[in-house]
Amino acid sequence: MKKTATALFSLLLAISALNAQGQTKTYDISGTVVDSLSSEPLPGVYVTAGSKGGQTNGDGHYVIKNVPAGKVTLKTMYYSSYPTATREIELTGDTTVDFILAEQIFNINEVVVTGTRTEKRLAEAPVLTTVIGEREIEKAGSVSMLESLQDNIPGIVISPNAMGNNMRIKGLNSRYILMLVDGERLVSEGAGGNVNLDQIDVNNIERIEMINGAASALYGSNAVGAVINVITKKPVHKFEADANASWANHNTWRTRLSAGTNLKKFSARASGFRNSSDGFGGDGEGAYAAAYEDYGATLNMGYRPTDRSDVNVVGRFFSHETFNPTGSMNASHALSHNLSLGANGGLSSADKRNSMRLSVNFDKYFDYEVLEKKNDTKNKDNTSSYISARFIDTFIPTAKWELIGGLEYNHEENFATSTLGATPTTKTLDDANVFAQAEYEILKNFDAVAGARYTYNSQFGSAFTPKLSLMYEVAEWRFRGGVGTAFRAPSIKELYYDFDHQGMFWVYGNPDLKAEKGLYSSLSAEYTEGLLNVSVSAYYNNINNKITQYDVINAAGGNEKYYKNVSSATLRGIDVTFSYLFSKHLAVRANYSFCDAVDNSTGLQLEDNVKHSGTVSLTWNGRIARSPFSLQIAGRMNSPKLYQQIITGSDGSQTVSMEESDPYSIWKIVLVKPFRINKHTIEVTFKVDNLFNFREASFVDPGRQFLIGIRYAFK
């Protein structure tokens, strides 16, 4: 018996020893997290080590206990203005790891893609690019993409018309501004080229990139005045989720939910939103905006089978419905849907010197009339669709060269029940493209980018659009210069319109329209010293064969509208930007733009042009209850909008009509206060918009507005 007990005891000891050998040793990781600028400790930073984590206290100190030995990846999670810091260590004992986090107040180190279709640091991009970052949007309390653009880009004018909200930048309307989401164009919704920007969820924006001038060499038609590319957020953590809700005057509600995941090979992000408002001005007093209800959803999924390949799919749906005011005699109201579907995949070589990407994107707009006296039956009036397929090959043969080549095919289709003729009609346009670009480092600080595109269009034939950009860097200075060509193909509606607009006037297209051709040149100087950034740029944009709608009074006294190519239009101007961080807390930004936009056939200013415009913001980045907050006051200023046109009578006589709006400045004040507990963030926003209650006939705004919003995020 004694021998048996001894044997059992020995066996238990052996098993215990084996278990002890099989168990991984654990150690503690600790350290401090401080701000790079002030060297002050940052409380509330969550530091992760695999599935374990710890949060910094008031002294910026954190501890992560019982972390398994071996290779460990440490990551910081803090407010969005502080990019995630990552550190890899080999854990063999209790270890101290300190972090110095830099708040990204300005975007000089942002990576951009729009100017060259390749990733470049903003400071190194040979094409001058404006960037509006995620945190800038949050601190400004922006509730829409349009508000984000107006806050940061001078000279944007919104002019409501029968075809929606027409956006003009520096004298050019929506037809000359190419709108992209993750590099794919959005289909226009009317003859004016309008795009409803509310289909883009502002809370899903990582950044907005904008380049001025001709960019047809890379992007084809419509890239005449500017290219605006919205880069959407990608999931970063294993699981993340957030929810937003805000209320403003006129019972304006905005709500949103999103969730995402980023695993080793698979990532996905889904979001949905609903926005609604009772509108204003329905009583006939002042400016008018219809009551509306919007909702939308987005799904992005990605798969990386290897570190050299990826496949991605995206789907987006948006519904916009406007309602008649109380007491209206209208028997119907408008409803529209937007549907986007896309897929892309990439493959790179083992040495990363060669990469290929294939993408296909489909975007369609549906326009309905809702018949209120027939149980809200929906009649489909119009559809517009755009299909694009693209192949791009990027090759880096040496450190000095970067080459891009690609093929692209686009198909555009419009269906209309009455606007393209007396009977339901479908019209199409197609174009095939080949393009190439070469970037060469001539000297250590001197880069050149040359590119060109050849387009064959089924309606007007061919177009060749070359470009050249140069950048020279010396000390804190960067000098950029460029010349490029662009074209805009006539739209289906400009070519084939044929309808009576509710008995008020007739509109006729012109199938003989030529493509507009643009020649754009620019020079700029940028200076960066520490937290100061200043840039000055001058540009000249000449557009030939410009398509213009003109009025003719027929013999019966009726109004008829036609399209024609006029001689040319010339835009010349200067842009100035300034940003500086004072006393570690006060960020100041200012932008000024001068634009002289002349229709050379008349000598008059282009409609709605604003010669002088500017934006300014002062943001105080401080702390309350040992956590950050921001207080911003911002304004945008415009000189009078100009309305100048020549009216031709039935006898051929011409009269000049010249009007202008009042100058105006719109100001707002915004307080944003986040609270962070471990992986949870709650952020509260208070905003007063149109602070001084400015109102003017040409300015569609209800006056002073109050907003309160709350956001919850988990990462």
XYZ file of C-alpha atoms in Angstrom:
715
model
C 0.000 0.000 0.000
C 2.824 2.333 0.901
C 4.526 1.599 -2.429
C 1.265 2.339 -4.308
C 0.834 5.684 -2.519
C 4.427 6.623 -3.276
C 3.960 5.753 -6.931
C 0.767 7.854 -7.210
C 2.457 10.798 -5.504
C 5.398 10.570 -7.913
C 3.008 10.447 -10.868
C 1.174 13.572 -9.665
C 4.465 15.405 -9.266
C 5.458 14.447 -12.822
C 2.126 15.638 -14.261
C 2.432 18.921 -12.361
C 5.946 19.413 -13.706
C 4.785 18.737 -17.247
C 1.888 21.215 -16.837
C 4.264 23.823 -15.472
C 6.558 23.342 -18.490
C 3.580 23.609 -20.874
C 2.299 26.860 -19.376
C 3.551 30.099 -21.009
C 5.112 32.541 -18.584
C 3.364 35.882 -18.215
C 4.779 39.302 -17.457
C 3.545 42.854 -16.907
C 3.949 45.702 -19.393
C 3.797 49.266 -18.113
C 4.716 52.737 -19.280
C 3.619 56.306 -19.807
C 1.928 58.083 -22.713
C 2.610 61.775 -23.315
C 1.738 64.389 -25.933
C 4.569 65.071 -28.388
C 4.050 68.826 -28.418
C 3.388 69.684 -24.783
C 5.079 66.628 -23.158
C 2.032 66.503 -20.887
C 0.690 63.078 -19.838
C -2.356 61.829 -21.745
C -4.986 60.263 -19.482
C -7.540 57.875 -20.958
C -5.322 56.298 -23.641
C -6.148 52.591 -23.997
C -3.096 50.440 -24.748
C -3.657 46.902 -26.011
C -1.390 43.853 -26.046
C -3.321 41.204 -27.949
C -6.559 40.530 -26.072
C -5.337 42.350 -22.943
C -5.173 46.036 -22.291
C -4.868 48.884 -19.837
C -5.825 52.549 -19.700
C -3.613 55.461 -18.694
C -4.431 57.273 -15.442
C -4.223 60.975 -14.733
C -0.415 60.781 -14.835
C -0.427 59.081 -18.227
C 0.666 55.757 -16.678
C -0.721 52.371 -17.743
C -0.205 48.740 -16.700
C -1.120 45.584 -18.639
C -0.860 42.537 -16.411
C -0.207 38.877 -17.209
C 0.761 39.217 -20.842
C 2.064 35.911 -22.304
C 5.787 35.922 -23.134
C 6.897 36.065 -26.755
C 6.288 38.450 -29.606
C 3.769 41.128 -28.547
C 2.221 43.956 -30.573
C 1.234 47.021 -28.569
C -1.313 49.485 -29.954
C -2.711 52.755 -28.625
C -6.355 53.773 -28.956
C -7.243 57.390 -28.283
C -9.302 60.151 -29.872
C -9.366 60.201 -33.661
C -7.031 63.199 -33.919
C -4.272 61.017 -32.411
C -3.291 58.328 -34.971
C -2.777 54.808 -33.589
C 0.807 54.105 -32.526
C 2.118 50.542 -32.839
C 5.140 48.935 -31.162
C 6.380 45.340 -31.465
C 8.459 43.832 -28.660
C 9.844 40.470 -27.613
C 8.476 39.984 -24.084
C 10.909 38.067 -21.842
C 10.224 39.803 -18.536
C 8.417 42.746 -16.958
C 8.879 45.539 -19.491
C 8.439 49.307 -19.740
C 7.188 50.735 -23.043
C 6.549 54.472 -23.335
C 4.606 56.197 -26.105
C 4.791 59.736 -27.452
C 1.623 60.542 -29.395
C 1.391 63.369 -31.904
C -2.005 64.983 -32.414
C -2.694 65.365 -36.115
C -3.964 68.937 -36.103
C -2.830 69.653 -39.661
C -2.687 67.289 -42.628
C 0.862 67.793 -43.879
C 1.739 64.115 -43.252
C -1.546 62.776 -44.635
C -1.253 60.184 -47.399
C -3.158 61.233 -50.542
C -3.942 59.420 -53.788
C -6.053 61.663 -56.031
C -3.372 63.796 -57.710
C -1.328 60.874 -59.102
C -3.498 57.738 -58.433
C -0.643 56.526 -56.219
C -0.044 56.987 -52.492
C 1.985 60.079 -51.627
C 2.519 62.073 -48.460
C 0.680 65.360 -48.885
C 3.932 67.297 -48.539
C 5.511 65.192 -51.316
C 2.589 65.210 -53.760
C 3.593 66.979 -57.002
C -0.028 68.085 -57.507
C -1.268 70.625 -54.938
C -4.028 68.861 -52.988
C -6.524 70.123 -50.431
C -7.284 67.585 -47.676
C -10.185 67.694 -45.214
C -9.587 65.088 -42.516
C -11.972 63.111 -40.325
C -11.151 65.039 -37.168
C -11.551 68.402 -38.927
C -15.050 67.339 -39.934
C -15.862 66.310 -36.355
C -14.495 69.494 -34.759
C -16.501 71.617 -37.210
C -19.702 69.789 -36.279
C -20.354 69.134 -39.972
C -23.573 67.198 -40.571
C -23.129 66.786 -44.329
C -20.395 66.508 -46.899
C -21.540 69.781 -48.441
C -21.016 71.594 -45.128
C -17.509 70.103 -44.891
C -16.662 71.459 -48.335
C -18.115 74.904 -47.598
C -16.148 75.111 -44.335
C -12.804 74.509 -46.045
C -12.969 75.526 -49.712
C -13.651 79.180 -50.623
C -15.898 80.071 -53.517
C -18.411 77.243 -53.265
C -21.854 78.506 -54.228
C -25.024 76.417 -53.943
C -27.803 77.450 -56.321
C -31.085 75.536 -56.062
C -32.801 75.027 -59.409
C -35.314 72.718 -61.063
C -32.633 70.026 -61.322
C -31.566 70.083 -57.665
C -28.750 71.823 -55.839
C -26.192 72.985 -58.391
C -22.730 73.384 -56.838
C -20.361 75.905 -58.359
C -16.675 76.224 -57.578
C -14.793 79.211 -58.975
C -17.418 80.023 -61.566
C -17.859 76.469 -62.883
C -20.958 74.436 -62.128
C -21.376 70.759 -61.287
C -20.795 69.644 -64.887
C -17.121 70.596 -64.547
C -16.550 69.063 -61.102
C -15.846 65.343 -61.021
C -17.218 63.698 -57.862
C -15.592 60.424 -56.787
C -16.061 58.023 -53.887
C -12.949 55.904 -53.346
C -11.865 56.775 -56.870
C -15.170 55.870 -58.580
C -17.395 58.543 -60.137
C -20.953 59.244 -59.016
C -23.653 59.412 -61.676
C -25.163 62.859 -62.214
C -28.873 63.344 -61.645
C -29.798 66.105 -64.074
C -28.730 68.076 -67.117
C -26.810 70.370 -64.790
C -24.583 67.498 -63.687
C -25.925 67.751 -60.139
C -25.039 65.061 -57.611
C -26.937 64.787 -54.310
C -24.052 64.825 -51.837
C -26.361 63.736 -49.010
C -26.013 60.180 -50.323
C -22.513 60.246 -48.789
C -22.639 59.589 -45.049
C -20.414 62.285 -43.529
C -19.658 60.027 -40.545
C -18.214 57.442 -42.937
C -15.628 59.848 -44.402
C -11.969 59.296 -43.571
C -10.883 62.307 -45.618
C -11.830 64.418 -48.630
C -9.188 65.174 -51.256
C -9.587 67.937 -53.826
C -7.369 68.979 -56.724
C -8.087 72.064 -58.816
C -7.953 72.299 -62.570
C -7.561 69.874 -65.439
C -7.206 66.199 -64.517
C -8.623 64.412 -67.565
C -5.306 62.628 -68.156
C -6.104 60.446 -65.136
C -9.880 60.757 -64.794
C -11.374 61.478 -68.218
C -14.439 63.616 -68.912
C -15.715 66.304 -66.492
C -12.355 66.744 -64.682
C -12.132 70.337 -65.966
C -12.520 72.567 -62.911
C -11.852 70.236 -59.980
C -11.796 66.629 -58.805
C -13.253 65.840 -55.372
C -12.492 62.350 -54.082
C -14.140 61.058 -50.891
C -12.057 58.394 -49.149
C -14.286 56.300 -46.884
C -13.331 54.749 -43.564
C -11.962 51.210 -43.367
C -12.287 49.022 -40.250
C -9.161 48.979 -38.080
C -10.018 46.793 -35.056
C -11.267 43.244 -34.570
C -14.631 44.723 -33.713
C -15.763 48.326 -33.770
C -19.146 49.999 -33.693
C -20.593 53.465 -33.353
C -23.942 55.242 -33.237
C -24.854 58.894 -33.804
C -27.921 61.017 -33.241
C -28.438 64.763 -33.607
C -31.340 67.202 -33.528
C -31.591 70.711 -34.993
C -34.279 73.314 -35.673
C -37.282 72.476 -37.856
C -37.338 69.014 -36.333
C -34.221 68.004 -38.253
C -33.028 64.575 -37.113
C -29.948 62.651 -38.194
C -29.341 59.122 -36.902
C -26.774 56.508 -37.850
C -25.431 53.068 -36.897
C -22.309 51.277 -38.094
C -20.240 48.214 -37.241
C -17.035 46.782 -38.626
C -14.423 44.105 -38.214
C -10.827 43.692 -39.334
C -9.475 40.177 -38.997
C -6.236 38.815 -40.368
C -7.559 38.233 -43.889
C -11.142 39.488 -43.845
C -12.601 42.930 -43.172
C -16.126 44.309 -43.354
C -17.978 47.493 -42.483
C -21.734 48.084 -42.598
C -23.551 51.331 -41.861
C -27.017 52.788 -42.181
C -28.518 56.226 -41.624
C -31.809 58.105 -41.619
C -32.139 61.888 -41.915
C -35.358 63.899 -41.895
C -36.591 67.465 -41.558
C -39.872 69.388 -41.598
C -38.266 71.931 -43.939
C -38.882 75.672 -43.735
C -40.519 78.508 -45.633
C -43.657 76.554 -46.559
C -45.785 79.490 -45.419
C -44.405 81.628 -48.238
C -42.249 83.715 -45.916
C -38.533 83.862 -46.762
C -36.414 81.099 -48.288
C -38.011 77.715 -48.871
C -36.705 74.177 -48.418
C -39.018 71.188 -48.662
C -39.566 68.686 -45.894
C -37.621 65.529 -46.665
C -36.733 62.041 -45.523
C -33.454 60.353 -46.466
C -32.146 56.942 -45.625
C -29.191 54.970 -46.858
C -26.940 51.996 -46.232
C -23.404 50.984 -47.175
C -21.627 47.620 -47.059
C -17.899 47.152 -47.697
C -16.148 43.778 -47.563
C -12.530 42.894 -48.249
C -10.522 39.682 -48.382
C -6.715 39.337 -48.457
C -5.805 35.749 -49.391
C -2.107 36.712 -49.259
C -0.097 39.807 -48.374
C 0.222 40.423 -52.130
C -3.423 40.217 -53.165
C -6.822 41.560 -52.174
C -10.444 41.472 -53.321
C -13.046 44.061 -52.302
C -16.764 44.569 -52.901
C -18.942 47.553 -52.032
C -22.647 48.307 -52.163
C -24.441 51.580 -51.406
C -28.127 52.533 -51.466
C -29.698 55.953 -50.904
C -33.301 57.174 -50.924
C -34.330 60.834 -50.987
C -37.981 61.888 -50.722
C -39.279 65.461 -50.559
C -42.792 66.445 -49.469
C -45.153 69.270 -50.364
C -45.874 71.969 -47.779
C -49.177 71.970 -45.898
C -51.990 73.289 -48.066
C -50.173 72.598 -51.347
C -52.327 71.906 -54.423
C -49.713 69.542 -55.860
C -50.994 65.997 -56.302
C -47.529 64.431 -56.368
C -44.086 64.735 -54.827
C -40.556 63.627 -55.772
C -38.729 60.454 -54.770
C -35.293 59.330 -55.941
C -33.059 56.333 -55.328
C -29.333 55.842 -55.900
C -27.768 52.399 -56.134
C -24.022 51.717 -56.402
C -22.309 48.336 -56.715
C -18.607 47.782 -57.215
C -15.809 45.240 -57.028
C -12.056 45.518 -57.343
C -9.043 43.311 -56.883
C -5.298 43.810 -56.797
C -2.146 41.739 -57.140
C 1.438 42.828 -56.501
C 4.802 41.210 -57.118
C 6.887 39.750 -54.304
C 9.221 42.767 -54.338
C 6.239 45.213 -54.440
C 7.661 46.887 -57.559
C 4.780 45.882 -59.789
C 1.077 45.943 -58.948
C -2.100 45.505 -60.970
C -5.673 46.418 -60.128
C -8.935 45.656 -61.889
C -12.187 47.376 -60.928
C -15.803 47.425 -62.084
C -18.359 49.926 -60.790
C -22.071 50.430 -61.453
C -23.981 53.528 -60.342
C -27.662 54.184 -61.101
C -30.099 56.975 -60.282
C -33.887 56.448 -60.266
C -36.315 59.382 -60.397
C -39.954 58.770 -59.382
C -43.153 60.775 -59.132
C -45.255 59.739 -56.125
C -48.980 60.152 -56.820
C -50.516 61.148 -53.492
C -54.135 60.725 -54.624
C -53.473 57.215 -55.943
C -52.282 55.604 -52.725
C -48.763 56.962 -53.245
C -48.303 54.993 -56.458
C -44.816 55.500 -57.863
C -44.326 56.440 -61.511
C -40.769 56.104 -62.812
C -39.899 59.277 -64.734
C -36.183 58.969 -65.430
C -33.121 56.821 -64.782
C -29.428 57.562 -65.277
C -26.796 54.846 -65.068
C -23.036 54.683 -65.383
C -20.897 51.557 -65.730
C -17.121 51.815 -65.561
C -14.454 49.115 -65.926
C -10.780 49.897 -65.381
C -7.417 48.136 -65.376
C -4.332 49.860 -63.910
C -0.739 48.593 -63.843
C 1.829 50.360 -61.650
C 5.537 49.607 -62.112
C 8.522 50.972 -60.160
C 11.635 49.942 -62.132
C 14.056 52.019 -60.006
C 13.907 54.357 -57.048
C 13.687 57.300 -59.457
C 10.887 56.038 -61.706
C 7.219 55.243 -61.182
C 5.121 54.234 -64.202
C 1.346 53.831 -64.498
C -0.642 52.531 -67.447
C -4.293 51.676 -67.773
C -7.363 50.904 -69.838
C -10.888 52.143 -69.113
C -14.342 51.645 -70.601
C -17.443 53.661 -69.653
C -21.090 53.230 -70.598
C -23.707 55.888 -69.811
C -27.445 55.386 -70.272
C -30.451 57.668 -69.697
C -34.112 56.675 -69.802
C -36.867 59.316 -69.747
C -40.620 59.117 -70.122
C -41.006 62.624 -71.567
C -37.832 64.762 -71.457
C -36.033 63.046 -74.365
C -39.063 63.169 -76.642
C -42.822 62.756 -76.676
C -42.546 59.016 -75.960
C -40.415 57.048 -73.438
C -36.875 57.038 -74.839
C -33.471 55.562 -73.966
C -30.199 57.165 -75.084
C -26.655 55.894 -74.537
C -23.056 57.091 -74.743
C -19.866 54.995 -74.649
C -16.186 55.801 -74.419
C -12.990 53.748 -74.452
C -9.747 55.062 -72.955
C -6.067 54.290 -72.691
C -3.892 56.327 -70.333
C -0.332 56.418 -68.996
C 1.707 58.417 -66.501
C 5.395 58.546 -65.613
C 6.925 60.106 -62.512
C 10.669 60.746 -62.497
C 12.968 62.145 -59.805
C 15.162 64.440 -61.908
C 17.210 65.548 -58.910
C 17.045 64.714 -55.231
C 14.419 67.402 -54.609
C 13.061 67.842 -58.120
C 10.226 65.614 -59.420
C 8.358 65.573 -62.711
C 5.087 63.845 -63.589
C 3.931 63.529 -67.195
C 0.818 61.757 -68.372
C -1.728 61.531 -71.167
C -5.069 59.923 -72.037
C -6.607 59.036 -75.363
C -10.414 58.796 -75.400
C -12.746 57.631 -78.133
C -16.335 58.750 -77.519
C -19.262 57.305 -79.457
C -20.792 60.761 -79.956
C -18.030 63.301 -80.596
C -15.055 61.132 -81.601
C -11.628 61.305 -80.018
C -9.838 63.449 -77.444
C -6.191 63.547 -76.395
C -5.398 65.111 -73.009
C -1.746 65.370 -71.896
C -0.458 66.924 -68.665
C 2.836 67.855 -66.980
C 3.487 68.623 -63.295
C 6.737 69.658 -61.611
C 7.728 70.017 -57.955
C 10.951 71.412 -56.509
C 11.706 71.324 -52.793
C 14.340 73.411 -51.051
C 14.576 73.756 -47.269
C 11.057 74.509 -46.008
C 9.795 75.543 -49.447
C 7.946 73.508 -52.082
C 7.338 74.976 -55.524
C 4.852 73.343 -57.886
C 3.918 74.098 -61.449
C 1.838 72.362 -64.025
C -0.015 72.513 -67.288
C -2.763 70.130 -68.275
C -5.604 69.651 -70.698
C -9.120 68.470 -70.022
C -12.357 67.757 -71.812
C -16.028 67.476 -70.985
C -18.233 65.346 -73.189
C -21.730 66.726 -73.832
C -24.226 64.963 -71.611
C -27.071 62.884 -73.002
C -29.557 65.536 -71.930
C -27.596 68.386 -73.512
C -27.564 66.374 -76.735
C -31.120 65.057 -76.844
C -33.437 67.091 -74.568
C -36.852 67.679 -76.165
C -39.679 68.637 -73.788
C -42.147 71.231 -72.589
C -41.331 72.316 -69.043
C -44.808 72.546 -67.490
C -45.931 75.044 -70.124
C -43.349 77.625 -69.028
C -40.732 77.004 -71.732
C -39.439 74.404 -74.180
C -35.962 72.859 -73.888
C -34.162 71.465 -76.929
C -30.896 69.520 -77.010
C -28.291 69.852 -79.727
C -26.875 66.590 -81.183
C -24.153 68.582 -82.975
C -22.488 69.756 -79.754
C -18.723 69.354 -79.576
C -16.721 68.332 -76.522
C -15.490 71.189 -74.387
C -11.690 71.445 -74.204
C -9.804 72.998 -71.322
C -6.215 74.181 -70.910
C -5.167 74.709 -67.300
C -1.880 76.051 -65.945
C -0.851 76.822 -62.381
C 2.073 77.886 -60.215
C 2.256 77.584 -56.440
C 4.641 78.099 -53.542
C 4.212 76.393 -50.179
C 6.143 77.091 -46.978
C 6.151 74.817 -43.923
C 8.062 75.607 -40.749
C 7.136 73.636 -37.657
C 3.437 74.221 -37.099
C 3.128 76.946 -39.755
C 1.926 76.195 -43.277
C 1.323 78.851 -45.941
C 0.679 78.432 -49.650
C -0.017 80.769 -52.567
C -1.136 79.533 -55.970
C -2.123 81.235 -59.215
C -4.034 79.583 -62.042
C -5.296 80.189 -65.567
C -8.044 77.996 -67.028
C -9.215 78.498 -70.609
C -12.205 76.443 -71.798
C -12.974 76.285 -75.514
C -16.230 75.140 -77.105
C -17.962 75.853 -73.795
C -21.540 74.581 -73.802
C -24.053 77.205 -72.739
C -27.834 77.235 -72.499
C -29.365 80.354 -74.039
C -32.894 81.769 -74.302
C -34.822 82.700 -77.423
C -38.217 84.441 -77.405
C -40.206 82.956 -80.285
C -42.715 84.820 -82.479
C -45.576 83.800 -80.186
C -43.793 85.300 -77.182
C -42.867 81.920 -75.736
C -39.516 81.112 -74.194
C -37.301 78.450 -75.781
C -33.989 77.200 -74.400
C -31.195 75.783 -76.547
C -27.640 74.541 -76.064
C -24.668 75.699 -78.112
C -20.856 75.819 -78.050
C -19.760 79.398 -77.416
C -16.260 80.699 -78.219
C -14.606 80.143 -74.837
C -14.542 80.988 -71.152
C -11.491 82.105 -69.200
C -10.934 81.737 -65.476
C -7.971 83.276 -63.714
C -7.346 83.633 -60.024
C -5.241 83.337 -56.891
C -5.673 81.069 -53.853
C -4.017 81.635 -50.478
C -4.041 79.220 -47.521
C -2.701 79.716 -43.987
C -2.617 77.439 -40.961
C -0.760 77.786 -37.680
C -0.876 76.364 -34.170
C -0.502 79.057 -31.520
C 0.508 78.306 -27.924
C 0.041 74.533 -28.365
C -3.742 74.878 -28.188
C -5.127 77.390 -30.694
C -5.273 76.223 -34.316
C -5.928 78.945 -36.896
C -6.845 78.271 -40.525
C -7.674 80.792 -43.219
C -8.279 80.515 -46.967
C -8.799 83.230 -49.553
C -9.724 82.904 -53.224
C -9.982 85.430 -56.033
C -11.623 84.265 -59.273
C -12.325 86.231 -62.428
C -14.533 83.966 -64.605
C -15.463 85.476 -67.964
C -17.628 84.148 -70.791
C -15.511 85.346 -73.711
C -18.473 85.362 -76.098
C -20.196 88.074 -74.051
C -17.483 89.566 -71.867
C -19.729 88.921 -68.865
C -19.010 86.999 -65.680
C -20.143 83.374 -65.571
C -23.457 82.998 -63.756
C -23.259 82.847 -59.956
C -19.523 83.556 -59.936
C -18.140 84.968 -56.685
C -14.994 87.009 -57.257
C -13.798 87.138 -53.643
C -14.360 84.433 -51.056
C -12.746 83.082 -47.931
C -13.033 80.752 -44.973
C -11.565 81.058 -41.506
C -11.627 78.943 -38.355
C -10.177 79.271 -34.866
C -10.137 76.041 -32.857
C -9.163 75.829 -29.202
C -7.964 72.325 -28.305
C -8.077 72.129 -24.517
C -8.967 69.796 -21.667
C -11.956 69.463 -19.349
C -12.038 66.783 -16.646
C -8.588 65.606 -17.810
C -9.819 64.750 -21.304
C -9.756 66.750 -24.563
C -12.375 69.099 -25.951
C -12.479 71.479 -28.899
C -14.211 74.849 -29.244
C -14.344 76.261 -32.764
C -15.655 79.440 -34.294
C -15.668 79.401 -38.076
C -16.930 81.580 -40.886
C -17.184 81.684 -44.650
C -17.331 84.944 -46.556
C -18.426 85.696 -50.131
C -18.568 88.844 -52.194
C -21.804 89.290 -54.213
C -22.916 86.479 -56.503
C -23.043 87.825 -60.058
C -25.947 87.233 -62.466
C -25.100 88.520 -65.929
C -26.708 87.294 -69.152
C -27.685 88.348 -72.655
C -31.331 87.793 -73.691
C -32.077 87.460 -77.420
C -35.462 88.637 -78.690
C -37.477 87.194 -81.602
C -36.188 90.022 -83.816
C -32.576 89.180 -82.981
C -32.085 92.127 -80.656
C -30.058 91.532 -77.510
C -30.327 93.007 -74.039
C -27.940 92.567 -71.114
C -29.310 91.721 -67.684
C -26.945 92.392 -64.774
C -27.835 91.689 -61.154
C -25.966 90.741 -58.014
C -26.750 89.465 -54.531
C -25.652 91.001 -51.268
C -22.226 90.026 -49.925
C -22.439 87.777 -46.912
C -20.554 86.013 -44.152
C -21.920 82.984 -42.297
C -20.486 82.070 -38.897
C -20.906 79.151 -36.537
C -19.626 78.101 -33.127
C -19.112 74.448 -32.183
C -18.216 72.681 -28.933
C -17.163 69.020 -29.115
C -16.474 67.127 -25.870
C -15.515 63.440 -25.924
C -15.356 61.140 -22.885
C -13.339 57.918 -23.071
C -13.561 54.868 -20.775
C -11.379 51.956 -21.850
C -12.623 50.996 -25.336
C -15.727 53.201 -25.138
C -16.062 56.811 -26.331
C -19.018 59.129 -25.848
C -18.848 62.439 -27.690
C -21.259 65.362 -27.305
C -21.561 68.176 -29.873
C -23.249 71.571 -29.467
C -23.467 73.890 -32.479
C -24.978 77.260 -33.320
C -25.017 77.764 -37.095
C -25.578 81.057 -38.937
C -24.684 82.716 -35.673
C -25.685 86.239 -36.743
C -28.925 85.129 -38.441
C -27.996 86.253 -41.973
C -30.798 86.034 -44.552
C -30.858 87.009 -48.211
C -33.121 86.170 -51.157
C -30.431 84.254 -53.087
C -29.273 82.393 -49.988
C -31.426 79.386 -49.061
C -31.045 79.276 -45.296
C -33.594 79.420 -42.453
C -31.412 81.657 -40.315
C -29.855 80.837 -36.948
C -29.878 77.119 -36.160
C -29.126 75.149 -32.991
C -27.875 71.568 -32.976
C -27.133 69.028 -30.280
C -25.619 65.661 -31.093
C -24.247 62.606 -29.333
C -21.987 59.848 -30.618
C -21.025 56.519 -29.065
C -18.091 54.466 -30.344
C -16.617 51.145 -29.286
C -13.238 49.881 -30.466
